[in-house]
Every structure is written in C-alpha cells, then in structure tokens.
Tab-separated table of C-alpha atoms in Angstrom:
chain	number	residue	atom	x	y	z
A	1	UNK	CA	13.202	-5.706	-27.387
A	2	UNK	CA	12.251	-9.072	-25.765
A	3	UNK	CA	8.916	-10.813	-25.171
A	4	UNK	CA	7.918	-11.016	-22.156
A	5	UNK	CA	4.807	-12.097	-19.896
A	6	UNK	CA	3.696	-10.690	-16.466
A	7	UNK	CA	3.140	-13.443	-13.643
A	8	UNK	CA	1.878	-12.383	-10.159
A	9	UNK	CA	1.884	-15.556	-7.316
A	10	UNK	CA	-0.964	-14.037	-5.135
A	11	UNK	CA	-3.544	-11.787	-5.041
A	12	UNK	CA	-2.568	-8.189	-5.584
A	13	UNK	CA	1.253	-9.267	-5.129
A	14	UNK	CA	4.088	-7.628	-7.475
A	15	UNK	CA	4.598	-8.673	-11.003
A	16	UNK	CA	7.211	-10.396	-12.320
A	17	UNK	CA	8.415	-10.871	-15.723
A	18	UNK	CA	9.339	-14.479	-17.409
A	19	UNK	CA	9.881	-15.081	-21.133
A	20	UNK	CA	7.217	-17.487	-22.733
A	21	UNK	CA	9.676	-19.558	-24.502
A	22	UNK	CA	8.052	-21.678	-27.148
A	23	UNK	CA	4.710	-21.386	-25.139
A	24	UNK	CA	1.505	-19.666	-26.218
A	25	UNK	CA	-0.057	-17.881	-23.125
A	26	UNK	CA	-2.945	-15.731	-22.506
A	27	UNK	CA	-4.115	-13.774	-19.657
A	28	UNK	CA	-4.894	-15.846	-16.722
A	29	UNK	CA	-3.414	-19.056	-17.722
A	30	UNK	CA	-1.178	-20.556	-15.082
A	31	UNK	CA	2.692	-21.356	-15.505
A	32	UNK	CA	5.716	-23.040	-13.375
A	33	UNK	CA	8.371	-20.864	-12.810
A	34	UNK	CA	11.556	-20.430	-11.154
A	35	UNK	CA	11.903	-17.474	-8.821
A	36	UNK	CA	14.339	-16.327	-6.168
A	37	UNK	CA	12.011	-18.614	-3.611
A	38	UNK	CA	12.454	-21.527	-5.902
A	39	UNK	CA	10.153	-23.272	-8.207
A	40	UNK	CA	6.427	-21.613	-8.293
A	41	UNK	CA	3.068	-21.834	-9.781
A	42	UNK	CA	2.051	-18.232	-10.969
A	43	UNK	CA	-0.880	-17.035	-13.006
A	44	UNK	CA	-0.390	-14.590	-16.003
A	45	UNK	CA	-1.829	-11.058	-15.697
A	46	UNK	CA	0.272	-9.429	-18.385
A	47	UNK	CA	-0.192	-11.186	-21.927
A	48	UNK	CA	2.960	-11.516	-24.521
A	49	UNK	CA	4.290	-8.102	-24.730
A	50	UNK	CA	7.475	-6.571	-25.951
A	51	UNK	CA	10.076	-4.746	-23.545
A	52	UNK	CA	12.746	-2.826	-23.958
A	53	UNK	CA	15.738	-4.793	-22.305
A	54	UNK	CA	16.928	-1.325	-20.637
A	55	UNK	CA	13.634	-1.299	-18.680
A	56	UNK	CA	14.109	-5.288	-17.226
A	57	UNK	CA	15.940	-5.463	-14.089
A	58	UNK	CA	17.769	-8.517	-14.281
A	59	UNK	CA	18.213	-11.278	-16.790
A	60	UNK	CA	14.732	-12.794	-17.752
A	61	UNK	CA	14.353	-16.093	-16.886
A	62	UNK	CA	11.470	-18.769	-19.308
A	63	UNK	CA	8.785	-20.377	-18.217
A	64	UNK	CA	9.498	-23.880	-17.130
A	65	UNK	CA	6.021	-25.289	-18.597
A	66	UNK	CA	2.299	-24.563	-18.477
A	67	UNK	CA	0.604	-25.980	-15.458
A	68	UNK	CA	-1.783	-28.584	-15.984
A	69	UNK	CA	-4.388	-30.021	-14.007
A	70	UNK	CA	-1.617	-32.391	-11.454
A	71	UNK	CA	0.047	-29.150	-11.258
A	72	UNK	CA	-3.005	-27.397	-9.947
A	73	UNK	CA	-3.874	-29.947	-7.153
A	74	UNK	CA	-0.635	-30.403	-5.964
A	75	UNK	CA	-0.912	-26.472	-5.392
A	76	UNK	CA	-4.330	-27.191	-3.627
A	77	UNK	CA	-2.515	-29.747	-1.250
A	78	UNK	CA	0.428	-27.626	-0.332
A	79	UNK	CA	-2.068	-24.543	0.669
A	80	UNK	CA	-3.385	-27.175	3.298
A	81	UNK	CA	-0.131	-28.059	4.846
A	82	UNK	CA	0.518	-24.900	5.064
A	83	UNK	CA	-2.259	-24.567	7.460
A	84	UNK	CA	-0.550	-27.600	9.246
A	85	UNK	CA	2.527	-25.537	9.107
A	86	UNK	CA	1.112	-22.668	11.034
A	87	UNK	CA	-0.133	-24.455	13.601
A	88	UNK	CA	2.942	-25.961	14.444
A	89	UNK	CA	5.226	-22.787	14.079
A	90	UNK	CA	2.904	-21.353	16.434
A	91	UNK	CA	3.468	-23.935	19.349
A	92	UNK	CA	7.321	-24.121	18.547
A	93	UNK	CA	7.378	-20.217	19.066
A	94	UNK	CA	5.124	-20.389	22.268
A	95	UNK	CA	7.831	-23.186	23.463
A	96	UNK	CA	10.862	-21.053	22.956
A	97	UNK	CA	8.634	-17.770	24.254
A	98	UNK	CA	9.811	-15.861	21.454
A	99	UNK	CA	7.829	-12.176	20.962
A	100	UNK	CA	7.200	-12.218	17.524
A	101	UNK	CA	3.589	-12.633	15.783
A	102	UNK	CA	3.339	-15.248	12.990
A	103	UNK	CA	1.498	-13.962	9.947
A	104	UNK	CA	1.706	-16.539	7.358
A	105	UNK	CA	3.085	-20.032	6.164
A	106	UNK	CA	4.338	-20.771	2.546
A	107	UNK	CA	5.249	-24.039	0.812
A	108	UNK	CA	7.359	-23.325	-2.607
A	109	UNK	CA	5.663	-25.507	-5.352
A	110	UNK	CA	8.116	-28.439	-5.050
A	111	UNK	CA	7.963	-28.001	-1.121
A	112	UNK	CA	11.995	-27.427	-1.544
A	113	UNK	CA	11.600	-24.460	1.003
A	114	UNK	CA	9.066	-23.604	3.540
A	115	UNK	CA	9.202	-19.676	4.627
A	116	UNK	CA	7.421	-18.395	7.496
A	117	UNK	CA	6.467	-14.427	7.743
A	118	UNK	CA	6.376	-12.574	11.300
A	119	UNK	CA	6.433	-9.021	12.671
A	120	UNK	CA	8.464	-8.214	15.341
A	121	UNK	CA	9.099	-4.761	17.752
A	122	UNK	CA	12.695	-5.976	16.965
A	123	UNK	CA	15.341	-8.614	15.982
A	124	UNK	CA	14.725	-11.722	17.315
A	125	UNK	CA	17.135	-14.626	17.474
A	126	UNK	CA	15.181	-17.503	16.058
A	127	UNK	CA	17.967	-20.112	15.591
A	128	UNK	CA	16.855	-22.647	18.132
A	129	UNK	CA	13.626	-22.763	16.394
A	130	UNK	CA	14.688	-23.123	12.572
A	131	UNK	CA	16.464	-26.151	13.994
A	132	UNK	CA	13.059	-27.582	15.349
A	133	UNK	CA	11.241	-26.782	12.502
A	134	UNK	CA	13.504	-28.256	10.275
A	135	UNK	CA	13.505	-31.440	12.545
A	136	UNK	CA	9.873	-31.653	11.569
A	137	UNK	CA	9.516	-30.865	8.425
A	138	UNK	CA	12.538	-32.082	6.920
A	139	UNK	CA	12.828	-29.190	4.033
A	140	UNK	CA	14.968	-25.878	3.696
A	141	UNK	CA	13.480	-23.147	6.813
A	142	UNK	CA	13.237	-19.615	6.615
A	143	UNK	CA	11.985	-16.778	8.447
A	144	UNK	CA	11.594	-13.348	7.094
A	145	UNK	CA	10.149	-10.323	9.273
A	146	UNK	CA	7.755	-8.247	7.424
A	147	UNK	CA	6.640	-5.017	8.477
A	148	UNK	CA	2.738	-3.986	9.723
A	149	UNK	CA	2.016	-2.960	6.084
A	150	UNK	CA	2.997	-5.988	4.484
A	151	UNK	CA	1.259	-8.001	7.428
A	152	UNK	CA	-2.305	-6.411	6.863
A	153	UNK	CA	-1.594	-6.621	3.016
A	154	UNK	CA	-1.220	-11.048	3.476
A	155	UNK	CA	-4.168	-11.305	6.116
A	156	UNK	CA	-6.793	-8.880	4.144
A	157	UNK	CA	-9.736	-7.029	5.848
A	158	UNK	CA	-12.260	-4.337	5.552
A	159	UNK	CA	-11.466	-0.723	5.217
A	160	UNK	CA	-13.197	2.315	7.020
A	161	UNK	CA	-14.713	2.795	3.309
A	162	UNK	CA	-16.635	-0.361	3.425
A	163	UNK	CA	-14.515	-1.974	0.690
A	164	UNK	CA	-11.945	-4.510	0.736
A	165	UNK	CA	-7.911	-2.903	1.926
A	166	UNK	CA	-6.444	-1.500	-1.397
A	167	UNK	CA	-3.354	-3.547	-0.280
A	168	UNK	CA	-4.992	-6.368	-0.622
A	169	UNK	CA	-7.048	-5.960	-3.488
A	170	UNK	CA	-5.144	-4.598	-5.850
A	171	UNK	CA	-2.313	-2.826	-4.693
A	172	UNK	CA	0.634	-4.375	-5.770
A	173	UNK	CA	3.538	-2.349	-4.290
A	174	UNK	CA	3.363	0.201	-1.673
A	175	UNK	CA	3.849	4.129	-2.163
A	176	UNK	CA	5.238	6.519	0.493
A	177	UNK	CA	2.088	8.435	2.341
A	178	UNK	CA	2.375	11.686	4.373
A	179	UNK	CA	0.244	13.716	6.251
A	180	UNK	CA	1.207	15.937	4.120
A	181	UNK	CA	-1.249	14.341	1.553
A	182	UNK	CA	-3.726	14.309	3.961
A	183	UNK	CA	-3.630	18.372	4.568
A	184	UNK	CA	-3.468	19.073	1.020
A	185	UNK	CA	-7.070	17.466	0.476
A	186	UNK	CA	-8.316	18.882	3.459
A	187	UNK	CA	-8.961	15.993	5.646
A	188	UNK	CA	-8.448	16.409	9.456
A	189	UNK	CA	-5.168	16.080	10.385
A	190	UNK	CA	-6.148	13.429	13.239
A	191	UNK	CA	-3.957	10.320	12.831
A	192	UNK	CA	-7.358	8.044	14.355
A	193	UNK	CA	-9.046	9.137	11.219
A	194	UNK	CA	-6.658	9.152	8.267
A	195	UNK	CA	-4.787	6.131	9.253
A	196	UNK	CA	-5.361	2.168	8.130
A	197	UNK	CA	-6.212	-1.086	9.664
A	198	UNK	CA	-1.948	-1.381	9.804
A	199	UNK	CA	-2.094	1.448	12.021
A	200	UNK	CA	0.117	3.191	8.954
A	201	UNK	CA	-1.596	6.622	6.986
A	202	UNK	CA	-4.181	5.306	4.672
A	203	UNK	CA	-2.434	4.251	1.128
A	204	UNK	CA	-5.417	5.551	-0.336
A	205	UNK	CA	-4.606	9.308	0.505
A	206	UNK	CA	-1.575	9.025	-2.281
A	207	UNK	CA	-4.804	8.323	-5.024
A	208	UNK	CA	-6.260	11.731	-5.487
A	209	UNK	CA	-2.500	13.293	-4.055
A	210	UNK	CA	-2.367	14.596	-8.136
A	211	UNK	CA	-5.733	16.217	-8.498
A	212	UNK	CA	-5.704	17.968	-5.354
A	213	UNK	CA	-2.214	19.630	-5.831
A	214	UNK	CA	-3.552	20.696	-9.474
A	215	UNK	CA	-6.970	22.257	-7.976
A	216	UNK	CA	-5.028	23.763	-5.274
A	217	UNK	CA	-2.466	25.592	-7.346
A	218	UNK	CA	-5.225	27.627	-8.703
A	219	UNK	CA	-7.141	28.538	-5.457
A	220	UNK	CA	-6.750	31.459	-3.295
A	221	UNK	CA	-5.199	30.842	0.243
A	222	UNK	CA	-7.631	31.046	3.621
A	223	UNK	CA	-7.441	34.689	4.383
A	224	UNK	CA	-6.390	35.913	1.130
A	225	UNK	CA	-8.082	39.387	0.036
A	226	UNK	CA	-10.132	38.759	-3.346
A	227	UNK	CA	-12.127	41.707	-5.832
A	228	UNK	CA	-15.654	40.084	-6.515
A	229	UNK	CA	-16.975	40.654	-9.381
A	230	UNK	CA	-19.197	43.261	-8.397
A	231	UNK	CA	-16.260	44.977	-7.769
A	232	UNK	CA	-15.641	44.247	-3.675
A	233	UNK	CA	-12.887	43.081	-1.983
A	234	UNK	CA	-13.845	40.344	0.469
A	235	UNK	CA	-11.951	37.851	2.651
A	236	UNK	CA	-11.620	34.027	1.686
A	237	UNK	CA	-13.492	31.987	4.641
A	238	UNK	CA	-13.906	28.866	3.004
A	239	UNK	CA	-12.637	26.247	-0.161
A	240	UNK	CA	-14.659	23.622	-1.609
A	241	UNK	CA	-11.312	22.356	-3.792
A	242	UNK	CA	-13.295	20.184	-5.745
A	243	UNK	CA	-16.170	22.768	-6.832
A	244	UNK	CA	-13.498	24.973	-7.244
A	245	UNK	CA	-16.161	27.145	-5.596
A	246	UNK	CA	-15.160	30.252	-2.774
A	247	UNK	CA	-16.827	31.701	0.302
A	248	UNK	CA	-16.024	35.539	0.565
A	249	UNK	CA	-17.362	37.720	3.405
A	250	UNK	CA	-17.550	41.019	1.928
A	251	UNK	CA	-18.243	44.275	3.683
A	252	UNK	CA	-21.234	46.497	2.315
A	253	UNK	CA	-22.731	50.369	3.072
A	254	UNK	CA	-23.099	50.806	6.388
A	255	UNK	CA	-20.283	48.014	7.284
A	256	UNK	CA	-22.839	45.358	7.056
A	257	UNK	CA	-20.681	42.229	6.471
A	258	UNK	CA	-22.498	39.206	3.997
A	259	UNK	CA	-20.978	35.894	3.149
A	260	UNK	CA	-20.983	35.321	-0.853
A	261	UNK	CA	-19.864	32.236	-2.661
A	262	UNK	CA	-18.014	32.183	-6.331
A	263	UNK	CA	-16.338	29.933	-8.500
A	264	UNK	CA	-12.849	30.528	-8.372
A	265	UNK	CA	-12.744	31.968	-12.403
A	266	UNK	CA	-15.199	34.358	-10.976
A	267	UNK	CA	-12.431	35.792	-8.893
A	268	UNK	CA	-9.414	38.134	-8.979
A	269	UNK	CA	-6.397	37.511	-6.566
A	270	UNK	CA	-2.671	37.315	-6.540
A	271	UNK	CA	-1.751	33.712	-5.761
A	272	UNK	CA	0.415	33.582	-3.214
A	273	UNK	CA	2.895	31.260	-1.756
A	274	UNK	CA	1.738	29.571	1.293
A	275	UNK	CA	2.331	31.291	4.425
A	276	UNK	CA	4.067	29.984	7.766
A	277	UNK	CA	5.258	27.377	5.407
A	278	UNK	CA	8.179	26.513	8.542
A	279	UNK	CA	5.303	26.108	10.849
A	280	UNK	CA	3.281	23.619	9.141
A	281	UNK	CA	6.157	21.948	8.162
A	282	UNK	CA	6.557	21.663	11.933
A	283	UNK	CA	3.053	20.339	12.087
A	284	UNK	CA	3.048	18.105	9.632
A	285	UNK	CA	6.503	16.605	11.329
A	286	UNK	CA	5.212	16.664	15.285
A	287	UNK	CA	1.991	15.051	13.431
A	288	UNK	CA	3.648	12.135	11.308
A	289	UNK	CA	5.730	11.726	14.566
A	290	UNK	CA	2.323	11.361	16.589
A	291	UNK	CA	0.477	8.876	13.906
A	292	UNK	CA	3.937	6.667	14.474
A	293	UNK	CA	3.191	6.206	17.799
A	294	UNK	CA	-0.875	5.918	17.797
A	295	UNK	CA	0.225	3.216	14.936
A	296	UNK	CA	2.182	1.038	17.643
A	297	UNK	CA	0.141	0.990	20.264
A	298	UNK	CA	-2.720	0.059	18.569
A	299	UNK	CA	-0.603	-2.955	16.715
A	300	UNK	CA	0.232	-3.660	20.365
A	301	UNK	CA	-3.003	-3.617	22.114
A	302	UNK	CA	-3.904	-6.181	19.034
C-alpha cells in the first residue's frame, strides 16, 4: 500500500495522485507539484489515503512543498498574463489566417511552458506561428487541439436545466453517451433536445442510465397483452417507468373498451425480449449519425 493524496489543478479537472512526503496535508490545502506539463500549483481534494500500488498507474511522484502565500500570488499574476497571452495568440493566428478557434491560454507555475488549447475541423499546420509566439514570449510553446467537449468543459456555461454544465462543475472525466440512453428513459429521440451546449448528447443522460435499465427490466413492453387483476386481458398503451405504474385498455361486455391504470406488481405478463430489436438498432444508428451532424453545424454557425 502507499499513501497517497488527490490533487486536481482546476475546477472539475481529473485527479491526480502525489505522495505527501514528510508533509501533513488536509483537504483543500494547496501544494507544488511536478506533472507531465511541468511544475504546478494544485489544491488537494483527496486527503492522505492508502492505495494499493496495483491500482496507481505510474510511479507516484512527492509533493515538492506546500504553497505559501508568494506561491499563491505568483499564481494570481500568471492567470493575468495569460489573458495577455490570449490576446496575442489571437492576432498571430488572424495574421497567418489559420482556421482554428482559440479556447484557452495556460502558464505552467514557473512559466517554463506556455500551452495554448484550440479546436479545429482538422489538422492544422501551426509551425510558422509557434515560431512567433516563441519570439515573443521567450518560453517553451505548445499547442494542443481539444475536442468540442473538452472546449465547453474550459469555457463553462449554463445548461438547458438552469444549472451550471456538469462538465464544468463537477465532472471530472467524460463517459461515452448514446442515444441509446436517451430511448431507454423515454426522452424524445430529437438530437435539438437531448443534446448539450457542445453540440455532443447531454453527459447527463449517462446519470440515471442504471435506474432506468433496472425499472425497465421489470416492465411490460408497449403492446404487450397483460391479465388485470380482475381477471382481463388488456393491451399496454402507456409506461410511467418511474411509478412503475401501467395504462391497459381493456375490453368489457358489449366490447366497450376502458383505459385502466396499475402498478406493474398488480400485473401478470410474460416479459419479453424487445421486439424489432435490428430496427431500432437502425434507429438509434441513422439517429446518433444525425445528432453528429446537427452537433457541427451548430459549432459552426458559432
């Protein structure tokens, strides 16, 4: 086992694990570390806790010190020339008329490196302008493409929900989202209204993914013949998956047809597999396909 603490370098970014060393930490305290970027000032999320060394991906490298007070400015002072750093990226890439989209500008702690984040439709050859921003800034350059999820998770916004993007709250890593998700809680199927600001299906649809599947496992399908129990066999017309609750037309004398509603443990049924399975799957495909699209050209027309 080995000691480790959790360190995250921006709001709702990944985690990543540093032994303490000789220090004492607590939640929220903040530390110097060296990461694959280069020397950084990170704050603790994950107190003093033992790991198995199986479960750590790499060798675990210690915290260089605590930061103090210097420490924190000096953080303070390289957010604002990083400000100073995007504005001048920007006119550099209107000079060269490159088609990308700057997102974001980063200083390292000790300003060794200076990385700038852009989206792209596709590679771009950015040579000529590392060399000019180099000139300027007389530091280690580099430019990394990110995709549209990663770009609405930096710049932040609202969601159709009213509340702030799960990205960028407190999502730290990103989990694979189909339509798929979207037809098993019954939401419409129109990529407009299940997708996200990123123009990408709605992370948030992978949240309840678990429930519904369980509550779905036990419910008839639409269409499926079902014995009431006043002893009528009715048609499924409706699900409320959450209620667990059933609406049955049932036929009675004289062929008079009524619509009833049950809870599911109410009911007797065979469950059943569920049907045209090849078709939806065809759906669900033509439909991902379609959200793709929608996704682009409303990233474009932005």
């Amino acid at each position: 086992m080995t000691k480790v603490i959790g360190v995250r370098f921006r709001r709702a970014g990944k985690v990543y694990y540093f032994t303490p060393g000789r220090y004492t930490l607590k939640r929220d305290d903040h530390v110097i570390v060296e990461t694959a970027k280069g020397v950084e000032l990170g704050q603790v999320v994950l107190p003093p806790t033992e790991v198995a060394e199986e479960k750590l991906a790499s060798p675990v490298k210690g915290v260089i010190r605590i930061a103090t007070e210097k420490d924190r400015e000096e953080e303070e002072e390289n957010r604002n020339k990083e400000k100073e750093a995007y504005e001048i990226c920007l006119e550099k890439i209107e000079n060269h008329k490159l088609e990308m989209k700057l997102i974001e500008a980063e200083y390292t702690f000790d300003r060794n490196k200076l990385l700038f984040y852009f989206t792209a439709d596709g590679r771009i050859d950015f040579r000529e302008l590392v060399k000019d921003l180099a000139a300027v800034f007389r530091t280690r350059i580099e430019l990394r493409q990110i995709g549209v999820r990663d770009e609405t998770k930096i710049l932040g916004g609202m969601g159709i929900c009213g509340r702030i993007l799960c990205c960028n709250s407190y999502l730290s890593e990103f989990a694979p989202v189909s339509i798929k998700m979207a037809k098993e809680q019954n939401l419409s199927l129109n990529p407009t209204k299940i997708s996200g600001v990123c123009g990408r299906l709605m992370c948030c649809l992978k949240n309840e993914e678990e429930a519904y599947e369980y509550l779905n496992r036990k419910l008839p399908n639409i269409g499926s013949q079902v014995k009431t129990p006043e002893g009528l066999v009715g048609e499924v017309i409706s699900i409320a998956v959450l209620k667990q609750r059933i609406k049955v037309v049932v036929t009675l004398e004289k062929d008079e047809k009524e619509v009833r509603e049950y809870g599911v443990e109410e009911l007797k049924f065979r469950r059943e597999k569920k049907r045209n399975s090849s078709k939806i799957d065809k759906e669900l495909k033509e439909l991902e396909h379609l959200e793709k699209e929608e996704g682009k050209s409303r990233l474009n027309d932005n």
